[in-house]
Amino acid sequence: MKQKQKEMLVTVAFTLLSLSLFLLLWSILSINNPDFLPSPLTCIKKFQAMLGRPISKVSLGGHILASLKRVLLAVLCATIIGIPLGLAMGWSKKINAFVSPIFEFLRPIPPIAWIPLVILWFGVGEFSKVFLVTLGAYVPILMNTITGVKMVPPVLLNVGKIYKASSVQILKEIVLPAALPAIFAGLKTAVSCGWMVVLAAEMMASKSGVGFLITRGMEAYDVAMIIVGMCIIGVVGYLISICLSFLERRLCPWKTNLE
């Protein structure tokens, strides 16, 4: 127990040191170019001002929730599509041979390249934004699920066959639990990709969201607002990652015990 406490204290100490050095470097760089790179204190004051003043009739919390809703909804859609399809492709060579050519053709196309078509097909409404983010989020989920299935130890599959389990039972009781760590890694990557795409989608045509705030800051040459928007993305993304890690520990306790 004492060893774990020492390791935790060391981890916290290094984390605080890293953040302190980052803020120090930021402060030094901002001295000579405050217009191009506002200091941390200036950005904090800007954040406080944004908290008290609605932007385009929407509060700062409203903008954050708008982006968060789009990202989480898109990641949910990507999860519903990516995990079952990834399990099927990783488990069945026939399904993989059928789907893989289409997936490998679409995978290199960045979601931003779809923007003109999406606008023509669906307009600039909420569905278009969620659709674009889903395009960016499903790839890491699908790929990590396939990888997780293929990395299941053969000995586990042999155990299922010895007990005469059906293919569905092996897939449900053995393959899926064994692939969960890889799936969660894909979910974390999908959230990061989702935030990248939602910014582009909100810059396209939107009156709410963190991407809108960054665009508004760019138009007004308000660098502090741009940095605040970027920091919000980092903090919210980090909190989502913590939540996914907590959920992973609950669903994959054996992984935690091995670490």
PDB file of C-alpha atoms in Angstrom:
ATOM      1  CA  MET A   1       0.000   0.000   0.000  1.00  0.00           C
ATOM      2  CA  LYS A   2       2.832   2.391   0.878  1.00  0.00           C
ATOM      3  CA  GLN A   3       4.554   1.571  -2.403  1.00  0.00           C
ATOM      4  CA  LYS A   4       1.403   2.479  -4.337  1.00  0.00           C
ATOM      5  CA  GLN A   5       1.081   5.739  -2.411  1.00  0.00           C
ATOM      6  CA  LYS A   6       4.682   6.621  -3.214  1.00  0.00           C
ATOM      7  CA  GLU A   7       4.129   5.862  -6.894  1.00  0.00           C
ATOM      8  CA  MET A   8       0.995   8.025  -6.880  1.00  0.00           C
ATOM      9  CA  LEU A   9       2.835  10.920  -5.219  1.00  0.00           C
ATOM     10  CA  VAL A  10       5.661  10.676  -7.761  1.00  0.00           C
ATOM     11  CA  THR A  11       3.130  10.664 -10.604  1.00  0.00           C
ATOM     12  CA  VAL A  12       1.337  13.733  -9.210  1.00  0.00           C
ATOM     13  CA  ALA A  13       4.662  15.513  -8.666  1.00  0.00           C
ATOM     14  CA  PHE A  14       5.799  14.924 -12.244  1.00  0.00           C
ATOM     15  CA  THR A  15       2.397  15.993 -13.569  1.00  0.00           C
ATOM     16  CA  LEU A  16       2.528  19.267 -11.626  1.00  0.00           C
ATOM     17  CA  LEU A  17       6.125  19.820 -12.739  1.00  0.00           C
ATOM     18  CA  SER A  18       5.171  19.283 -16.370  1.00  0.00           C
ATOM     19  CA  LEU A  19       2.257  21.731 -16.149  1.00  0.00           C
ATOM     20  CA  SER A  20       4.403  24.301 -14.329  1.00  0.00           C
ATOM     21  CA  LEU A  21       7.132  24.134 -16.963  1.00  0.00           C
ATOM     22  CA  PHE A  22       4.540  24.429 -19.725  1.00  0.00           C
ATOM     23  CA  LEU A  23       2.977  27.540 -18.160  1.00  0.00           C
ATOM     24  CA  LEU A  24       6.413  29.026 -17.527  1.00  0.00           C
ATOM     25  CA  LEU A  25       7.466  28.533 -21.150  1.00  0.00           C
ATOM     26  CA  TRP A  26       4.129  29.949 -22.322  1.00  0.00           C
ATOM     27  CA  SER A  27       4.600  33.035 -20.127  1.00  0.00           C
ATOM     28  CA  ILE A  28       8.150  33.609 -21.393  1.00  0.00           C
ATOM     29  CA  LEU A  29       7.148  33.314 -25.045  1.00  0.00           C
ATOM     30  CA  SER A  30       4.228  35.700 -24.566  1.00  0.00           C
ATOM     31  CA  ILE A  31       6.415  38.521 -23.212  1.00  0.00           C
ATOM     32  CA  ASN A  32       7.782  39.563 -26.603  1.00  0.00           C
ATOM     33  CA  ASN A  33       4.629  38.845 -28.642  1.00  0.00           C
ATOM     34  CA  PRO A  34       1.568  39.474 -26.437  1.00  0.00           C
ATOM     35  CA  ASP A  35      -0.623  40.215 -29.485  1.00  0.00           C
ATOM     36  CA  PHE A  36       0.230  36.924 -31.184  1.00  0.00           C
ATOM     37  CA  LEU A  37       0.481  34.834 -28.010  1.00  0.00           C
ATOM     38  CA  PRO A  38      -1.396  36.212 -24.981  1.00  0.00           C
ATOM     39  CA  SER A  39      -0.102  35.229 -21.558  1.00  0.00           C
ATOM     40  CA  PRO A  40      -1.857  32.582 -19.429  1.00  0.00           C
ATOM     41  CA  LEU A  41      -3.190  35.355 -17.173  1.00  0.00           C
ATOM     42  CA  THR A  42      -4.692  37.195 -20.168  1.00  0.00           C
ATOM     43  CA  CYS A  43      -6.379  33.994 -21.330  1.00  0.00           C
ATOM     44  CA  ILE A  44      -7.773  33.369 -17.839  1.00  0.00           C
ATOM     45  CA  LYS A  45      -9.251  36.870 -17.789  1.00  0.00           C
ATOM     46  CA  LYS A  46     -10.711  36.250 -21.239  1.00  0.00           C
ATOM     47  CA  PHE A  47     -12.250  33.009 -20.020  1.00  0.00           C
ATOM     48  CA  GLN A  48     -13.827  34.833 -17.093  1.00  0.00           C
ATOM     49  CA  ALA A  49     -15.204  37.497 -19.448  1.00  0.00           C
ATOM     50  CA  MET A  50     -16.661  34.808 -21.730  1.00  0.00           C
ATOM     51  CA  LEU A  51     -18.326  33.172 -18.727  1.00  0.00           C
ATOM     52  CA  GLY A  52     -20.178  36.367 -17.912  1.00  0.00           C
ATOM     53  CA  ARG A  53     -21.088  37.469 -21.428  1.00  0.00           C
ATOM     54  CA  PRO A  54     -23.116  35.405 -23.932  1.00  0.00           C
ATOM     55  CA  ILE A  55     -21.585  35.088 -27.386  1.00  0.00           C
ATOM     56  CA  SER A  56     -24.111  35.141 -30.207  1.00  0.00           C
ATOM     57  CA  LYS A  57     -26.851  34.902 -27.545  1.00  0.00           C
ATOM     58  CA  VAL A  58     -25.390  31.623 -26.236  1.00  0.00           C
ATOM     59  CA  SER A  59     -23.483  31.241 -22.961  1.00  0.00           C
ATOM     60  CA  LEU A  60     -20.048  29.656 -22.862  1.00  0.00           C
ATOM     61  CA  GLY A  61     -21.541  26.567 -21.233  1.00  0.00           C
ATOM     62  CA  GLY A  62     -24.104  26.403 -24.032  1.00  0.00           C
ATOM     63  CA  HIS A  63     -21.339  26.437 -26.665  1.00  0.00           C
ATOM     64  CA  ILE A  64     -19.445  23.671 -24.851  1.00  0.00           C
ATOM     65  CA  LEU A  65     -22.590  21.548 -24.499  1.00  0.00           C
ATOM     66  CA  ALA A  66     -23.442  22.035 -28.183  1.00  0.00           C
ATOM     67  CA  SER A  67     -20.054  20.675 -29.289  1.00  0.00           C
ATOM     68  CA  LEU A  68     -20.072  17.955 -26.636  1.00  0.00           C
ATOM     69  CA  LYS A  69     -23.513  16.768 -27.721  1.00  0.00           C
ATOM     70  CA  ARG A  70     -22.392  16.524 -31.353  1.00  0.00           C
ATOM     71  CA  VAL A  71     -19.213  14.628 -30.484  1.00  0.00           C
ATOM     72  CA  LEU A  72     -20.858  12.172 -28.074  1.00  0.00           C
ATOM     73  CA  LEU A  73     -23.785  11.499 -30.415  1.00  0.00           C
ATOM     74  CA  ALA A  74     -21.401  10.896 -33.307  1.00  0.00           C
ATOM     75  CA  VAL A  75     -19.160   8.621 -31.224  1.00  0.00           C
ATOM     76  CA  LEU A  76     -22.256   6.684 -30.131  1.00  0.00           C
ATOM     77  CA  CYS A  77     -23.293   6.235 -33.777  1.00  0.00           C
ATOM     78  CA  ALA A  78     -19.734   5.242 -34.704  1.00  0.00           C
ATOM     79  CA  THR A  79     -19.691   2.733 -31.822  1.00  0.00           C
ATOM     80  CA  ILE A  80     -22.974   1.167 -32.898  1.00  0.00           C
ATOM     81  CA  ILE A  81     -21.582   0.774 -36.419  1.00  0.00           C
ATOM     82  CA  GLY A  82     -17.916   0.092 -35.697  1.00  0.00           C
ATOM     83  CA  ILE A  83     -17.933  -2.499 -32.919  1.00  0.00           C
ATOM     84  CA  PRO A  84     -20.350  -5.055 -34.459  1.00  0.00           C
ATOM     85  CA  LEU A  85     -18.791  -4.622 -37.901  1.00  0.00           C
ATOM     86  CA  GLY A  86     -15.281  -4.876 -36.453  1.00  0.00           C
ATOM     87  CA  LEU A  87     -16.175  -8.043 -34.550  1.00  0.00           C
ATOM     88  CA  ALA A  88     -17.621  -9.553 -37.714  1.00  0.00           C
ATOM     89  CA  MET A  89     -14.623  -8.573 -39.861  1.00  0.00           C
ATOM     90  CA  GLY A  90     -12.110  -9.798 -37.299  1.00  0.00           C
ATOM     91  CA  TRP A  91     -13.968 -13.077 -36.756  1.00  0.00           C
ATOM     92  CA  SER A  92     -15.025 -14.002 -40.286  1.00  0.00           C
ATOM     93  CA  LYS A  93     -12.587 -14.041 -43.198  1.00  0.00           C
ATOM     94  CA  LYS A  94     -15.500 -13.977 -45.654  1.00  0.00           C
ATOM     95  CA  ILE A  95     -17.043 -10.848 -44.131  1.00  0.00           C
ATOM     96  CA  ASN A  96     -13.603  -9.245 -43.958  1.00  0.00           C
ATOM     97  CA  ALA A  97     -12.981 -10.028 -47.636  1.00  0.00           C
ATOM     98  CA  PHE A  98     -16.371  -8.558 -48.534  1.00  0.00           C
ATOM     99  CA  VAL A  99     -16.177  -5.344 -46.482  1.00  0.00           C
ATOM    100  CA  SER A 100     -12.429  -4.645 -46.391  1.00  0.00           C
ATOM    101  CA  PRO A 101     -12.041  -3.314 -49.980  1.00  0.00           C
ATOM    102  CA  ILE A 102     -14.766  -0.713 -49.433  1.00  0.00           C
ATOM    103  CA  PHE A 103     -13.443   0.217 -46.001  1.00  0.00           C
ATOM    104  CA  GLU A 104      -9.838   0.528 -47.217  1.00  0.00           C
ATOM    105  CA  PHE A 105     -11.039   2.729 -50.083  1.00  0.00           C
ATOM    106  CA  LEU A 106     -13.008   5.089 -47.821  1.00  0.00           C
ATOM    107  CA  ARG A 107     -10.596   5.086 -44.848  1.00  0.00           C
ATOM    108  CA  PRO A 108      -7.912   7.414 -46.317  1.00  0.00           C
ATOM    109  CA  ILE A 109     -10.490  10.052 -47.274  1.00  0.00           C
ATOM    110  CA  PRO A 110     -10.484  12.682 -44.479  1.00  0.00           C
ATOM    111  CA  PRO A 111     -13.903  13.710 -43.144  1.00  0.00           C
ATOM    112  CA  ILE A 112     -13.206  17.328 -44.134  1.00  0.00           C
ATOM    113  CA  ALA A 113     -13.112  16.232 -47.782  1.00  0.00           C
ATOM    114  CA  TRP A 114     -16.761  15.168 -47.413  1.00  0.00           C
ATOM    115  CA  ILE A 115     -17.919  18.665 -46.417  1.00  0.00           C
ATOM    116  CA  PRO A 116     -18.938  19.865 -49.929  1.00  0.00           C
ATOM    117  CA  LEU A 117     -20.929  16.687 -50.609  1.00  0.00           C
ATOM    118  CA  VAL A 118     -22.523  16.690 -47.160  1.00  0.00           C
ATOM    119  CA  ILE A 119     -23.643  20.309 -47.633  1.00  0.00           C
ATOM    120  CA  LEU A 120     -25.147  19.442 -51.028  1.00  0.00           C
ATOM    121  CA  TRP A 121     -26.870  16.325 -49.697  1.00  0.00           C
ATOM    122  CA  PHE A 122     -28.043  17.403 -46.237  1.00  0.00           C
ATOM    123  CA  GLY A 123     -27.546  21.170 -46.009  1.00  0.00           C
ATOM    124  CA  VAL A 124     -25.773  22.803 -43.069  1.00  0.00           C
ATOM    125  CA  GLY A 125     -28.024  21.609 -40.243  1.00  0.00           C
ATOM    126  CA  GLU A 126     -27.272  19.553 -37.165  1.00  0.00           C
ATOM    127  CA  PHE A 127     -27.458  16.228 -39.004  1.00  0.00           C
ATOM    128  CA  SER A 128     -24.611  17.243 -41.330  1.00  0.00           C
ATOM    129  CA  LYS A 129     -22.311  18.036 -38.406  1.00  0.00           C
ATOM    130  CA  VAL A 130     -23.035  14.765 -36.596  1.00  0.00           C
ATOM    131  CA  PHE A 131     -22.633  12.843 -39.854  1.00  0.00           C
ATOM    132  CA  LEU A 132     -19.200  14.373 -40.498  1.00  0.00           C
ATOM    133  CA  VAL A 133     -18.014  13.636 -36.955  1.00  0.00           C
ATOM    134  CA  THR A 134     -19.280  10.059 -37.265  1.00  0.00           C
ATOM    135  CA  LEU A 135     -17.162   9.643 -40.396  1.00  0.00           C
ATOM    136  CA  GLY A 136     -14.116  10.675 -38.419  1.00  0.00           C
ATOM    137  CA  ALA A 137     -14.913   8.578 -35.340  1.00  0.00           C
ATOM    138  CA  TYR A 138     -15.857   5.205 -36.808  1.00  0.00           C
ATOM    139  CA  VAL A 139     -12.444   4.436 -38.345  1.00  0.00           C
ATOM    140  CA  PRO A 140     -10.405   4.040 -35.106  1.00  0.00           C
ATOM    141  CA  ILE A 141     -13.237   2.129 -33.438  1.00  0.00           C
ATOM    142  CA  LEU A 142     -13.556  -0.295 -36.346  1.00  0.00           C
ATOM    143  CA  MET A 143      -9.810  -0.789 -36.787  1.00  0.00           C
ATOM    144  CA  ASN A 144      -9.136  -1.304 -33.070  1.00  0.00           C
ATOM    145  CA  THR A 145     -12.011  -3.755 -32.794  1.00  0.00           C
ATOM    146  CA  ILE A 146     -10.641  -5.797 -35.694  1.00  0.00           C
ATOM    147  CA  THR A 147      -7.171  -5.731 -34.134  1.00  0.00           C
ATOM    148  CA  GLY A 148      -8.567  -6.714 -30.731  1.00  0.00           C
ATOM    149  CA  VAL A 149     -10.373  -9.724 -32.199  1.00  0.00           C
ATOM    150  CA  LYS A 150      -7.301 -10.896 -34.095  1.00  0.00           C
ATOM    151  CA  MET A 151      -5.124 -10.580 -30.971  1.00  0.00           C
ATOM    152  CA  VAL A 152      -7.284 -12.912 -28.858  1.00  0.00           C
ATOM    153  CA  PRO A 153      -4.960 -15.697 -27.608  1.00  0.00           C
ATOM    154  CA  PRO A 154      -5.651 -18.970 -29.479  1.00  0.00           C
ATOM    155  CA  VAL A 155      -5.632 -20.847 -26.156  1.00  0.00           C
ATOM    156  CA  LEU A 156      -8.823 -19.036 -25.144  1.00  0.00           C
ATOM    157  CA  LEU A 157     -10.514 -20.012 -28.395  1.00  0.00           C
ATOM    158  CA  ASN A 158      -9.396 -23.612 -27.913  1.00  0.00           C
ATOM    159  CA  VAL A 159     -10.972 -23.657 -24.458  1.00  0.00           C
ATOM    160  CA  GLY A 160     -14.291 -22.617 -25.969  1.00  0.00           C
ATOM    161  CA  LYS A 161     -14.030 -25.332 -28.609  1.00  0.00           C
ATOM    162  CA  ILE A 162     -13.180 -27.956 -25.977  1.00  0.00           C
ATOM    163  CA  TYR A 163     -16.386 -27.104 -24.123  1.00  0.00           C
ATOM    164  CA  LYS A 164     -18.249 -27.280 -27.465  1.00  0.00           C
ATOM    165  CA  ALA A 165     -19.353 -23.645 -27.375  1.00  0.00           C
ATOM    166  CA  SER A 166     -21.034 -22.327 -30.497  1.00  0.00           C
ATOM    167  CA  SER A 167     -19.439 -19.603 -32.619  1.00  0.00           C
ATOM    168  CA  VAL A 168     -21.864 -17.048 -31.215  1.00  0.00           C
ATOM    169  CA  GLN A 169     -21.031 -18.083 -27.630  1.00  0.00           C
ATOM    170  CA  ILE A 170     -17.278 -17.912 -28.295  1.00  0.00           C
ATOM    171  CA  LEU A 171     -17.685 -14.496 -29.883  1.00  0.00           C
ATOM    172  CA  LYS A 172     -19.827 -13.198 -27.023  1.00  0.00           C
ATOM    173  CA  GLU A 173     -18.166 -14.846 -24.018  1.00  0.00           C
ATOM    174  CA  ILE A 174     -14.510 -14.998 -25.091  1.00  0.00           C
ATOM    175  CA  VAL A 175     -13.666 -12.773 -28.056  1.00  0.00           C
ATOM    176  CA  LEU A 176     -15.587  -9.638 -27.052  1.00  0.00           C
ATOM    177  CA  PRO A 177     -14.245  -9.482 -23.443  1.00  0.00           C
ATOM    178  CA  ALA A 178     -10.693 -10.161 -24.663  1.00  0.00           C
ATOM    179  CA  ALA A 179     -10.991  -7.415 -27.300  1.00  0.00           C
ATOM    180  CA  LEU A 180     -12.429  -4.803 -24.892  1.00  0.00           C
ATOM    181  CA  PRO A 181      -9.075  -3.116 -24.058  1.00  0.00           C
ATOM    182  CA  ALA A 182      -8.390  -2.561 -27.762  1.00  0.00           C
ATOM    183  CA  ILE A 183     -11.958  -1.338 -28.280  1.00  0.00           C
ATOM    184  CA  PHE A 184     -11.599   1.213 -25.477  1.00  0.00           C
ATOM    185  CA  ALA A 185      -8.327   2.413 -27.001  1.00  0.00           C
ATOM    186  CA  GLY A 186     -10.262   2.933 -30.236  1.00  0.00           C
ATOM    187  CA  LEU A 187     -12.990   4.843 -28.393  1.00  0.00           C
ATOM    188  CA  LYS A 188     -10.430   7.220 -26.879  1.00  0.00           C
ATOM    189  CA  THR A 189      -8.921   7.857 -30.302  1.00  0.00           C
ATOM    190  CA  ALA A 190     -12.404   8.292 -31.759  1.00  0.00           C
ATOM    191  CA  VAL A 191     -13.194  11.026 -29.222  1.00  0.00           C
ATOM    192  CA  SER A 192     -10.027  12.899 -30.226  1.00  0.00           C
ATOM    193  CA  CYS A 193     -10.861  12.527 -33.907  1.00  0.00           C
ATOM    194  CA  GLY A 194     -14.422  13.618 -33.171  1.00  0.00           C
ATOM    195  CA  TRP A 195     -13.259  16.891 -31.615  1.00  0.00           C
ATOM    196  CA  MET A 196     -11.029  17.597 -34.610  1.00  0.00           C
ATOM    197  CA  VAL A 197     -13.855  17.052 -37.062  1.00  0.00           C
ATOM    198  CA  VAL A 198     -16.507  18.901 -35.046  1.00  0.00           C
ATOM    199  CA  LEU A 199     -14.324  22.019 -35.131  1.00  0.00           C
ATOM    200  CA  ALA A 200     -14.241  21.907 -38.919  1.00  0.00           C
ATOM    201  CA  ALA A 201     -17.980  21.223 -39.023  1.00  0.00           C
ATOM    202  CA  GLU A 202     -18.778  24.133 -36.704  1.00  0.00           C
ATOM    203  CA  MET A 203     -16.480  26.468 -38.610  1.00  0.00           C
ATOM    204  CA  MET A 204     -18.398  25.509 -41.750  1.00  0.00           C
ATOM    205  CA  ALA A 205     -21.716  27.022 -40.720  1.00  0.00           C
ATOM    206  CA  SER A 206     -22.795  27.198 -37.110  1.00  0.00           C
ATOM    207  CA  LYS A 207     -24.031  29.625 -34.481  1.00  0.00           C
ATOM    208  CA  SER A 208     -22.959  27.558 -31.496  1.00  0.00           C
ATOM    209  CA  GLY A 209     -20.115  25.331 -30.414  1.00  0.00           C
ATOM    210  CA  VAL A 210     -16.441  25.633 -29.549  1.00  0.00           C
ATOM    211  CA  GLY A 211     -15.544  25.689 -33.231  1.00  0.00           C
ATOM    212  CA  PHE A 212     -17.817  28.703 -33.644  1.00  0.00           C
ATOM    213  CA  LEU A 213     -15.996  30.443 -30.764  1.00  0.00           C
ATOM    214  CA  ILE A 214     -12.629  29.836 -32.424  1.00  0.00           C
ATOM    215  CA  THR A 215     -13.960  31.152 -35.727  1.00  0.00           C
ATOM    216  CA  ARG A 216     -15.390  34.213 -33.986  1.00  0.00           C
ATOM    217  CA  GLY A 217     -12.017  34.811 -32.323  1.00  0.00           C
ATOM    218  CA  MET A 218     -10.250  34.520 -35.674  1.00  0.00           C
ATOM    219  CA  GLU A 219     -12.635  36.971 -37.336  1.00  0.00           C
ATOM    220  CA  ALA A 220     -12.221  39.484 -34.484  1.00  0.00           C
ATOM    221  CA  TYR A 221      -8.454  38.858 -34.254  1.00  0.00           C
ATOM    222  CA  ASP A 222      -9.004  37.864 -30.650  1.00  0.00           C
ATOM    223  CA  VAL A 223      -6.156  35.399 -30.077  1.00  0.00           C
ATOM    224  CA  ALA A 224      -7.092  34.950 -26.408  1.00  0.00           C
ATOM    225  CA  MET A 225     -10.546  33.680 -27.424  1.00  0.00           C
ATOM    226  CA  ILE A 226      -8.966  31.224 -29.845  1.00  0.00           C
ATOM    227  CA  ILE A 227      -6.638  29.868 -27.148  1.00  0.00           C
ATOM    228  CA  VAL A 228      -9.511  29.627 -24.647  1.00  0.00           C
ATOM    229  CA  GLY A 229     -11.457  27.576 -27.190  1.00  0.00           C
ATOM    230  CA  MET A 230      -8.459  25.301 -27.719  1.00  0.00           C
ATOM    231  CA  CYS A 231      -8.000  24.862 -23.963  1.00  0.00           C
ATOM    232  CA  ILE A 232     -11.678  23.999 -23.559  1.00  0.00           C
ATOM    233  CA  ILE A 233     -11.307  21.244 -26.159  1.00  0.00           C
ATOM    234  CA  GLY A 234      -8.260  19.877 -24.348  1.00  0.00           C
ATOM    235  CA  VAL A 235      -9.927  19.894 -20.920  1.00  0.00           C
ATOM    236  CA  VAL A 236     -13.223  18.383 -22.104  1.00  0.00           C
ATOM    237  CA  GLY A 237     -11.407  15.749 -24.175  1.00  0.00           C
ATOM    238  CA  TYR A 238      -9.236  14.872 -21.179  1.00  0.00           C
ATOM    239  CA  LEU A 239     -12.283  14.497 -18.919  1.00  0.00           C
ATOM    240  CA  ILE A 240     -13.958  12.209 -21.449  1.00  0.00           C
ATOM    241  CA  SER A 241     -10.772  10.131 -21.608  1.00  0.00           C
ATOM    242  CA  ILE A 242     -10.788   9.819 -17.791  1.00  0.00           C
ATOM    243  CA  CYS A 243     -14.413   8.652 -17.886  1.00  0.00           C
ATOM    244  CA  LEU A 244     -13.591   6.047 -20.556  1.00  0.00           C
ATOM    245  CA  SER A 245     -10.583   4.853 -18.526  1.00  0.00           C
ATOM    246  CA  PHE A 246     -12.794   4.477 -15.444  1.00  0.00           C
ATOM    247  CA  LEU A 247     -15.363   2.534 -17.481  1.00  0.00           C
ATOM    248  CA  GLU A 248     -12.577   0.371 -18.903  1.00  0.00           C
ATOM    249  CA  ARG A 249     -11.346  -0.480 -15.384  1.00  0.00           C
ATOM    250  CA  ARG A 250     -14.869  -1.477 -14.413  1.00  0.00           C
ATOM    251  CA  LEU A 251     -15.427  -3.653 -17.480  1.00  0.00           C
ATOM    252  CA  CYS A 252     -11.873  -5.005 -17.765  1.00  0.00           C
ATOM    253  CA  PRO A 253     -10.708  -5.562 -14.152  1.00  0.00           C
ATOM    254  CA  TRP A 254      -8.260  -8.260 -15.284  1.00  0.00           C
ATOM    255  CA  LYS A 255      -6.342  -5.689 -17.346  1.00  0.00           C
ATOM    256  CA  THR A 256      -5.890  -3.467 -14.277  1.00  0.00           C
ATOM    257  CA  ASN A 257      -4.658  -6.373 -12.201  1.00  0.00           C
ATOM    258  CA  LEU A 258      -2.014  -7.238 -14.782  1.00  0.00           C
ATOM    259  CA  GLU A 259      -0.605  -3.703 -14.909  1.00  0.00           C
TER     260      GLU A 259
END
